[in-house]
């Protein structure tokens, strides 16, 4: 794939079972879509812990909150297709269009 990767930031903690489920969905789709997956442990930063302690896992795609708690493979696939379509039509990443 030559497309600029979609940055997937997963806010998580190690012992979170929902986080492991969301990570698994991301891992399955990383071979179909240009994804750059970045896991962020909220315990490493007090401000992140305060912000996300009751919401994890939280998934941001290209800087925008996309899902929290759970995501199905079908829902993530739809979101990724939309982001790629948006880039193709607008010629820019979704985050850049919100400025």
Tab-separated table of C-alpha atoms in Angstrom:
chain	number	residue	atom	x	y	z
A	1	UNK	CA	0.000	0.000	0.000
A	2	UNK	CA	1.312	3.378	-1.002
A	3	UNK	CA	-1.312	5.478	0.786
A	4	UNK	CA	-0.313	7.608	3.745
A	5	UNK	CA	-1.241	5.531	6.782
A	6	UNK	CA	-4.244	6.312	8.910
A	7	UNK	CA	-2.914	6.981	12.395
A	8	UNK	CA	-4.785	4.791	14.875
A	9	UNK	CA	-4.131	5.823	18.471
A	10	UNK	CA	-5.453	3.347	21.015
A	11	UNK	CA	-5.647	4.671	24.576
A	12	UNK	CA	-5.398	1.664	26.848
A	13	UNK	CA	-4.033	-0.045	29.936
A	14	UNK	CA	-2.348	-3.419	30.094
A	15	UNK	CA	-4.969	-5.172	32.215
A	16	UNK	CA	-8.004	-4.001	30.198
A	17	UNK	CA	-9.845	-6.851	28.451
A	18	UNK	CA	-11.873	-4.495	26.236
A	19	UNK	CA	-8.567	-2.930	25.165
A	20	UNK	CA	-7.257	-6.329	24.104
A	21	UNK	CA	-10.426	-6.898	22.061
A	22	UNK	CA	-10.111	-3.531	20.295
A	23	UNK	CA	-6.404	-4.139	19.654
A	24	UNK	CA	-7.288	-7.496	18.108
A	25	UNK	CA	-9.765	-5.875	15.702
A	26	UNK	CA	-7.122	-3.305	14.710
A	27	UNK	CA	-4.538	-6.023	14.166
A	28	UNK	CA	-6.863	-7.997	11.895
A	29	UNK	CA	-7.519	-4.969	9.687
A	30	UNK	CA	-3.963	-3.611	9.574
A	31	UNK	CA	-3.210	-5.977	6.665
A	32	UNK	CA	-6.117	-4.623	4.584
A	33	UNK	CA	-5.794	-0.895	5.293
A	34	UNK	CA	-2.863	1.511	5.639
A	35	UNK	CA	-2.808	1.713	9.441
A	36	UNK	CA	-0.116	3.058	11.741
A	37	UNK	CA	-1.183	1.722	15.143
A	38	UNK	CA	0.067	3.488	18.250
A	39	UNK	CA	-0.877	2.234	21.705
A	40	UNK	CA	-0.820	4.765	24.511
A	41	UNK	CA	-0.910	3.505	28.096
A	42	UNK	CA	-2.910	6.114	29.987
A	43	UNK	CA	-1.149	5.250	33.245
A	44	UNK	CA	2.067	6.795	31.892
A	45	UNK	CA	0.610	10.319	32.017
A	46	UNK	CA	-1.552	11.747	34.822
A	47	UNK	CA	-3.509	13.982	32.438
A	48	UNK	CA	-4.344	11.007	30.184
A	49	UNK	CA	-5.335	8.950	33.207
A	50	UNK	CA	-7.707	11.690	34.337
A	51	UNK	CA	-9.123	12.128	30.842
A	52	UNK	CA	-9.610	8.480	29.877
A	53	UNK	CA	-9.769	6.476	33.133
A	54	UNK	CA	-13.497	5.736	32.776
A	55	UNK	CA	-13.573	5.476	28.975
A	56	UNK	CA	-10.907	3.011	27.874
A	57	UNK	CA	-10.355	1.746	25.373
A	58	UNK	CA	-10.621	4.844	23.213
A	59	UNK	CA	-9.604	4.794	19.562
A	60	UNK	CA	-8.667	7.920	17.642
A	61	UNK	CA	-8.266	7.767	13.871
A	62	UNK	CA	-6.237	10.574	12.294
A	63	UNK	CA	-6.599	12.626	15.462
A	64	UNK	CA	-10.376	12.299	15.823
A	65	UNK	CA	-12.196	10.220	18.406
A	66	UNK	CA	-13.751	7.312	16.535
A	67	UNK	CA	-14.725	4.638	19.096
A	68	UNK	CA	-14.730	3.942	22.808
A	69	UNK	CA	-15.312	0.747	24.784
A	70	UNK	CA	-15.983	-1.557	21.809
A	71	UNK	CA	-15.650	-1.696	18.052
A	72	UNK	CA	-16.746	-4.357	15.622
A	73	UNK	CA	-14.659	-5.250	12.630
A	74	UNK	CA	-17.507	-4.094	10.350
A	75	UNK	CA	-17.811	-0.689	12.068
A	76	UNK	CA	-14.061	-0.083	11.951
A	77	UNK	CA	-13.916	-1.166	8.315
A	78	UNK	CA	-16.700	1.340	7.425
A	79	UNK	CA	-14.857	4.135	9.244
A	80	UNK	CA	-11.548	3.325	7.517
A	81	UNK	CA	-13.199	3.192	4.091
A	82	UNK	CA	-14.826	6.559	4.790
A	83	UNK	CA	-11.507	8.114	5.860
A	84	UNK	CA	-9.764	6.823	2.737
A	85	UNK	CA	-12.629	8.057	0.561
A	86	UNK	CA	-12.501	11.456	2.270
A	87	UNK	CA	-8.768	11.700	1.593
A	88	UNK	CA	-9.246	10.763	-2.032
A	89	UNK	CA	-12.082	13.238	-2.610
A	90	UNK	CA	-10.683	16.110	-0.557
A	91	UNK	CA	-7.018	15.367	-1.135
A	92	UNK	CA	-6.132	15.789	2.544
A	93	UNK	CA	-6.312	13.858	5.793
A	94	UNK	CA	-9.497	14.325	7.806
A	95	UNK	CA	-7.641	16.043	10.671
A	96	UNK	CA	-6.324	18.676	8.279
A	97	UNK	CA	-9.845	19.494	7.057
A	98	UNK	CA	-11.048	20.359	10.560
A	99	UNK	CA	-8.738	23.347	10.917
